[in-house]
């Protein structure tokens, strides 16, 4: 009986868990959504910048940007909705093409490079984004 309950519990958890919460396309969508939602902590945790000084400058810049009046005005009432148009994985690197509408109402197409480090995908902040 215990074994049956254990198997049932595992199957419930497996059914509720997303298939791959760290797929490159999902990381790219969440990161670009986080940028316009002001979730700078998610951005900092999911972008890889190899140079420590550049990483510190980036982190400081995004903190300042999120607090700015222009940022607040540009993202007011904006709900991000980016779609994965293409996802190509090649070993520990990937390229994802996102499309959607930006905060200012313009259609956007964003090509994002990602790296897999220790089994987890990160946006490649050294080389990673083209509009």
PDB file of C-alpha atoms in Angstrom:
ATOM      1  CA  UNK A   1       0.000   0.000   0.000  1.00  0.00           C
ATOM      2  CA  UNK A   2       2.824   2.396   0.875  1.00  0.00           C
ATOM      3  CA  UNK A   3       4.506   1.659  -2.424  1.00  0.00           C
ATOM      4  CA  UNK A   4       1.296   2.430  -4.324  1.00  0.00           C
ATOM      5  CA  UNK A   5       0.856   5.733  -2.456  1.00  0.00           C
ATOM      6  CA  UNK A   6       4.474   6.667  -3.207  1.00  0.00           C
ATOM      7  CA  UNK A   7       4.061   5.903  -6.928  1.00  0.00           C
ATOM      8  CA  UNK A   8       0.819   7.864  -7.034  1.00  0.00           C
ATOM      9  CA  UNK A   9       2.463  10.844  -5.322  1.00  0.00           C
ATOM     10  CA  UNK A  10       5.402  10.789  -7.755  1.00  0.00           C
ATOM     11  CA  UNK A  11       3.081  10.643 -10.754  1.00  0.00           C
ATOM     12  CA  UNK A  12       1.109  13.656  -9.465  1.00  0.00           C
ATOM     13  CA  UNK A  13       4.323  15.676  -9.074  1.00  0.00           C
ATOM     14  CA  UNK A  14       5.529  14.594 -12.514  1.00  0.00           C
ATOM     15  CA  UNK A  15       2.239  15.640 -14.107  1.00  0.00           C
ATOM     16  CA  UNK A  16       2.398  19.077 -12.465  1.00  0.00           C
ATOM     17  CA  UNK A  17       6.026  19.809 -13.302  1.00  0.00           C
ATOM     18  CA  UNK A  18       6.783  21.637 -16.550  1.00  0.00           C
ATOM     19  CA  UNK A  19       8.527  19.531 -19.180  1.00  0.00           C
ATOM     20  CA  UNK A  20      11.719  21.632 -19.223  1.00  0.00           C
ATOM     21  CA  UNK A  21      11.662  24.755 -17.117  1.00  0.00           C
ATOM     22  CA  UNK A  22      15.133  25.646 -18.316  1.00  0.00           C
ATOM     23  CA  UNK A  23      14.749  25.311 -22.084  1.00  0.00           C
ATOM     24  CA  UNK A  24      16.616  28.054 -23.969  1.00  0.00           C
ATOM     25  CA  UNK A  25      13.450  29.534 -25.492  1.00  0.00           C
ATOM     26  CA  UNK A  26      11.710  29.715 -22.135  1.00  0.00           C
ATOM     27  CA  UNK A  27      14.711  31.413 -20.540  1.00  0.00           C
ATOM     28  CA  UNK A  28      14.774  33.974 -23.374  1.00  0.00           C
ATOM     29  CA  UNK A  29      11.025  34.687 -23.085  1.00  0.00           C
ATOM     30  CA  UNK A  30      11.178  35.012 -19.302  1.00  0.00           C
ATOM     31  CA  UNK A  31      14.262  37.228 -19.425  1.00  0.00           C
ATOM     32  CA  UNK A  32      12.810  39.675 -21.963  1.00  0.00           C
ATOM     33  CA  UNK A  33       9.518  39.693 -20.104  1.00  0.00           C
ATOM     34  CA  UNK A  34      11.401  40.381 -16.861  1.00  0.00           C
ATOM     35  CA  UNK A  35      13.162  43.346 -18.459  1.00  0.00           C
ATOM     36  CA  UNK A  36       9.868  45.083 -19.199  1.00  0.00           C
ATOM     37  CA  UNK A  37       8.241  44.007 -15.938  1.00  0.00           C
ATOM     38  CA  UNK A  38      11.072  45.467 -13.881  1.00  0.00           C
ATOM     39  CA  UNK A  39      12.182  42.118 -12.484  1.00  0.00           C
ATOM     40  CA  UNK A  40      15.863  43.021 -12.609  1.00  0.00           C
ATOM     41  CA  UNK A  41      16.775  40.214 -10.176  1.00  0.00           C
ATOM     42  CA  UNK A  42      15.551  37.601 -12.676  1.00  0.00           C
ATOM     43  CA  UNK A  43      17.504  39.351 -15.417  1.00  0.00           C
ATOM     44  CA  UNK A  44      20.700  39.401 -13.338  1.00  0.00           C
ATOM     45  CA  UNK A  45      20.324  35.727 -12.390  1.00  0.00           C
ATOM     46  CA  UNK A  46      19.692  34.546 -15.960  1.00  0.00           C
ATOM     47  CA  UNK A  47      22.208  36.484 -18.013  1.00  0.00           C
ATOM     48  CA  UNK A  48      25.822  35.372 -18.192  1.00  0.00           C
ATOM     49  CA  UNK A  49      28.509  38.051 -18.502  1.00  0.00           C
ATOM     50  CA  UNK A  50      31.985  36.576 -18.210  1.00  0.00           C
ATOM     51  CA  UNK A  51      33.855  39.734 -17.242  1.00  0.00           C
ATOM     52  CA  UNK A  52      33.219  40.650 -13.596  1.00  0.00           C
ATOM     53  CA  UNK A  53      33.536  44.413 -14.144  1.00  0.00           C
ATOM     54  CA  UNK A  54      31.166  44.382 -17.130  1.00  0.00           C
ATOM     55  CA  UNK A  55      28.711  42.253 -15.105  1.00  0.00           C
ATOM     56  CA  UNK A  56      28.809  44.760 -12.231  1.00  0.00           C
ATOM     57  CA  UNK A  57      28.299  47.676 -14.641  1.00  0.00           C
ATOM     58  CA  UNK A  58      25.379  45.871 -16.303  1.00  0.00           C
ATOM     59  CA  UNK A  59      23.779  45.063 -12.943  1.00  0.00           C
ATOM     60  CA  UNK A  60      24.120  48.670 -11.755  1.00  0.00           C
ATOM     61  CA  UNK A  61      22.759  50.004 -15.048  1.00  0.00           C
ATOM     62  CA  UNK A  62      19.677  47.801 -14.962  1.00  0.00           C
ATOM     63  CA  UNK A  63      19.011  48.794 -11.336  1.00  0.00           C
ATOM     64  CA  UNK A  64      19.190  52.472 -12.293  1.00  0.00           C
ATOM     65  CA  UNK A  65      17.078  51.982 -15.426  1.00  0.00           C
ATOM     66  CA  UNK A  66      14.237  50.228 -13.584  1.00  0.00           C
ATOM     67  CA  UNK A  67      14.029  53.120 -11.124  1.00  0.00           C
ATOM     68  CA  UNK A  68      13.958  55.793 -13.841  1.00  0.00           C
ATOM     69  CA  UNK A  69      10.853  57.754 -14.690  1.00  0.00           C
ATOM     70  CA  UNK A  70      11.316  57.061 -18.425  1.00  0.00           C
ATOM     71  CA  UNK A  71      11.364  53.299 -17.790  1.00  0.00           C
ATOM     72  CA  UNK A  72       8.223  53.531 -15.677  1.00  0.00           C
ATOM     73  CA  UNK A  73       6.477  55.583 -18.366  1.00  0.00           C
ATOM     74  CA  UNK A  74       7.562  53.301 -21.239  1.00  0.00           C
ATOM     75  CA  UNK A  75       6.450  50.110 -19.486  1.00  0.00           C
ATOM     76  CA  UNK A  76       3.285  51.431 -17.821  1.00  0.00           C
ATOM     77  CA  UNK A  77       0.335  49.122 -18.570  1.00  0.00           C
ATOM     78  CA  UNK A  78       2.552  46.929 -20.777  1.00  0.00           C
ATOM     79  CA  UNK A  79       2.076  43.182 -20.666  1.00  0.00           C
ATOM     80  CA  UNK A  80       4.920  41.351 -22.399  1.00  0.00           C
ATOM     81  CA  UNK A  81       3.934  38.682 -24.886  1.00  0.00           C
ATOM     82  CA  UNK A  82       6.941  37.238 -26.675  1.00  0.00           C
ATOM     83  CA  UNK A  83       6.679  34.131 -28.828  1.00  0.00           C
ATOM     84  CA  UNK A  84       9.402  31.631 -29.645  1.00  0.00           C
ATOM     85  CA  UNK A  85       9.612  31.539 -33.433  1.00  0.00           C
ATOM     86  CA  UNK A  86      12.767  29.471 -33.632  1.00  0.00           C
ATOM     87  CA  UNK A  87      14.998  27.568 -31.221  1.00  0.00           C
ATOM     88  CA  UNK A  88      18.221  25.928 -32.371  1.00  0.00           C
ATOM     89  CA  UNK A  89      20.319  24.030 -29.849  1.00  0.00           C
ATOM     90  CA  UNK A  90      23.890  23.030 -30.685  1.00  0.00           C
ATOM     91  CA  UNK A  91      25.511  21.335 -27.700  1.00  0.00           C
ATOM     92  CA  UNK A  92      25.939  23.907 -24.964  1.00  0.00           C
ATOM     93  CA  UNK A  93      24.895  26.867 -27.079  1.00  0.00           C
ATOM     94  CA  UNK A  94      21.555  27.861 -28.507  1.00  0.00           C
ATOM     95  CA  UNK A  95      19.966  30.580 -30.580  1.00  0.00           C
ATOM     96  CA  UNK A  96      16.360  31.630 -30.094  1.00  0.00           C
ATOM     97  CA  UNK A  97      14.296  34.004 -32.213  1.00  0.00           C
ATOM     98  CA  UNK A  98      11.545  35.824 -30.327  1.00  0.00           C
ATOM     99  CA  UNK A  99       8.793  37.939 -31.851  1.00  0.00           C
ATOM    100  CA  UNK A 100       6.231  40.115 -30.189  1.00  0.00           C
ATOM    101  CA  UNK A 101       5.271  43.699 -29.540  1.00  0.00           C
ATOM    102  CA  UNK A 102       7.583  45.974 -27.549  1.00  0.00           C
ATOM    103  CA  UNK A 103       6.555  48.399 -24.815  1.00  0.00           C
ATOM    104  CA  UNK A 104       6.248  51.260 -27.303  1.00  0.00           C
ATOM    105  CA  UNK A 105       3.881  49.281 -29.540  1.00  0.00           C
ATOM    106  CA  UNK A 106       6.409  48.353 -32.221  1.00  0.00           C
ATOM    107  CA  UNK A 107       6.718  44.827 -33.585  1.00  0.00           C
ATOM    108  CA  UNK A 108       9.984  43.286 -32.482  1.00  0.00           C
ATOM    109  CA  UNK A 109      12.092  40.361 -33.630  1.00  0.00           C
ATOM    110  CA  UNK A 110      14.864  39.512 -31.195  1.00  0.00           C
ATOM    111  CA  UNK A 111      17.594  36.959 -31.810  1.00  0.00           C
ATOM    112  CA  UNK A 112      19.040  35.711 -28.526  1.00  0.00           C
ATOM    113  CA  UNK A 113      22.149  33.593 -27.988  1.00  0.00           C
ATOM    114  CA  UNK A 114      22.276  31.367 -24.926  1.00  0.00           C
ATOM    115  CA  UNK A 115      24.872  29.238 -23.172  1.00  0.00           C
ATOM    116  CA  UNK A 116      24.404  26.121 -21.068  1.00  0.00           C
ATOM    117  CA  UNK A 117      26.576  26.275 -17.979  1.00  0.00           C
ATOM    118  CA  UNK A 118      26.447  23.425 -15.464  1.00  0.00           C
ATOM    119  CA  UNK A 119      23.261  22.133 -17.104  1.00  0.00           C
ATOM    120  CA  UNK A 120      21.415  25.478 -16.943  1.00  0.00           C
ATOM    121  CA  UNK A 121      20.673  27.897 -19.802  1.00  0.00           C
ATOM    122  CA  UNK A 122      21.656  31.572 -19.578  1.00  0.00           C
ATOM    123  CA  UNK A 123      21.320  34.422 -22.044  1.00  0.00           C
ATOM    124  CA  UNK A 124      24.818  35.091 -23.354  1.00  0.00           C
ATOM    125  CA  UNK A 125      25.406  38.663 -22.175  1.00  0.00           C
ATOM    126  CA  UNK A 126      28.803  38.769 -23.878  1.00  0.00           C
ATOM    127  CA  UNK A 127      27.407  38.159 -27.386  1.00  0.00           C
ATOM    128  CA  UNK A 128      23.767  37.439 -27.027  1.00  0.00           C
ATOM    129  CA  UNK A 129      21.134  39.813 -28.377  1.00  0.00           C
ATOM    130  CA  UNK A 130      20.302  41.270 -31.773  1.00  0.00           C
ATOM    131  CA  UNK A 131      17.180  43.158 -32.765  1.00  0.00           C
TER     132      UNK A 131
END
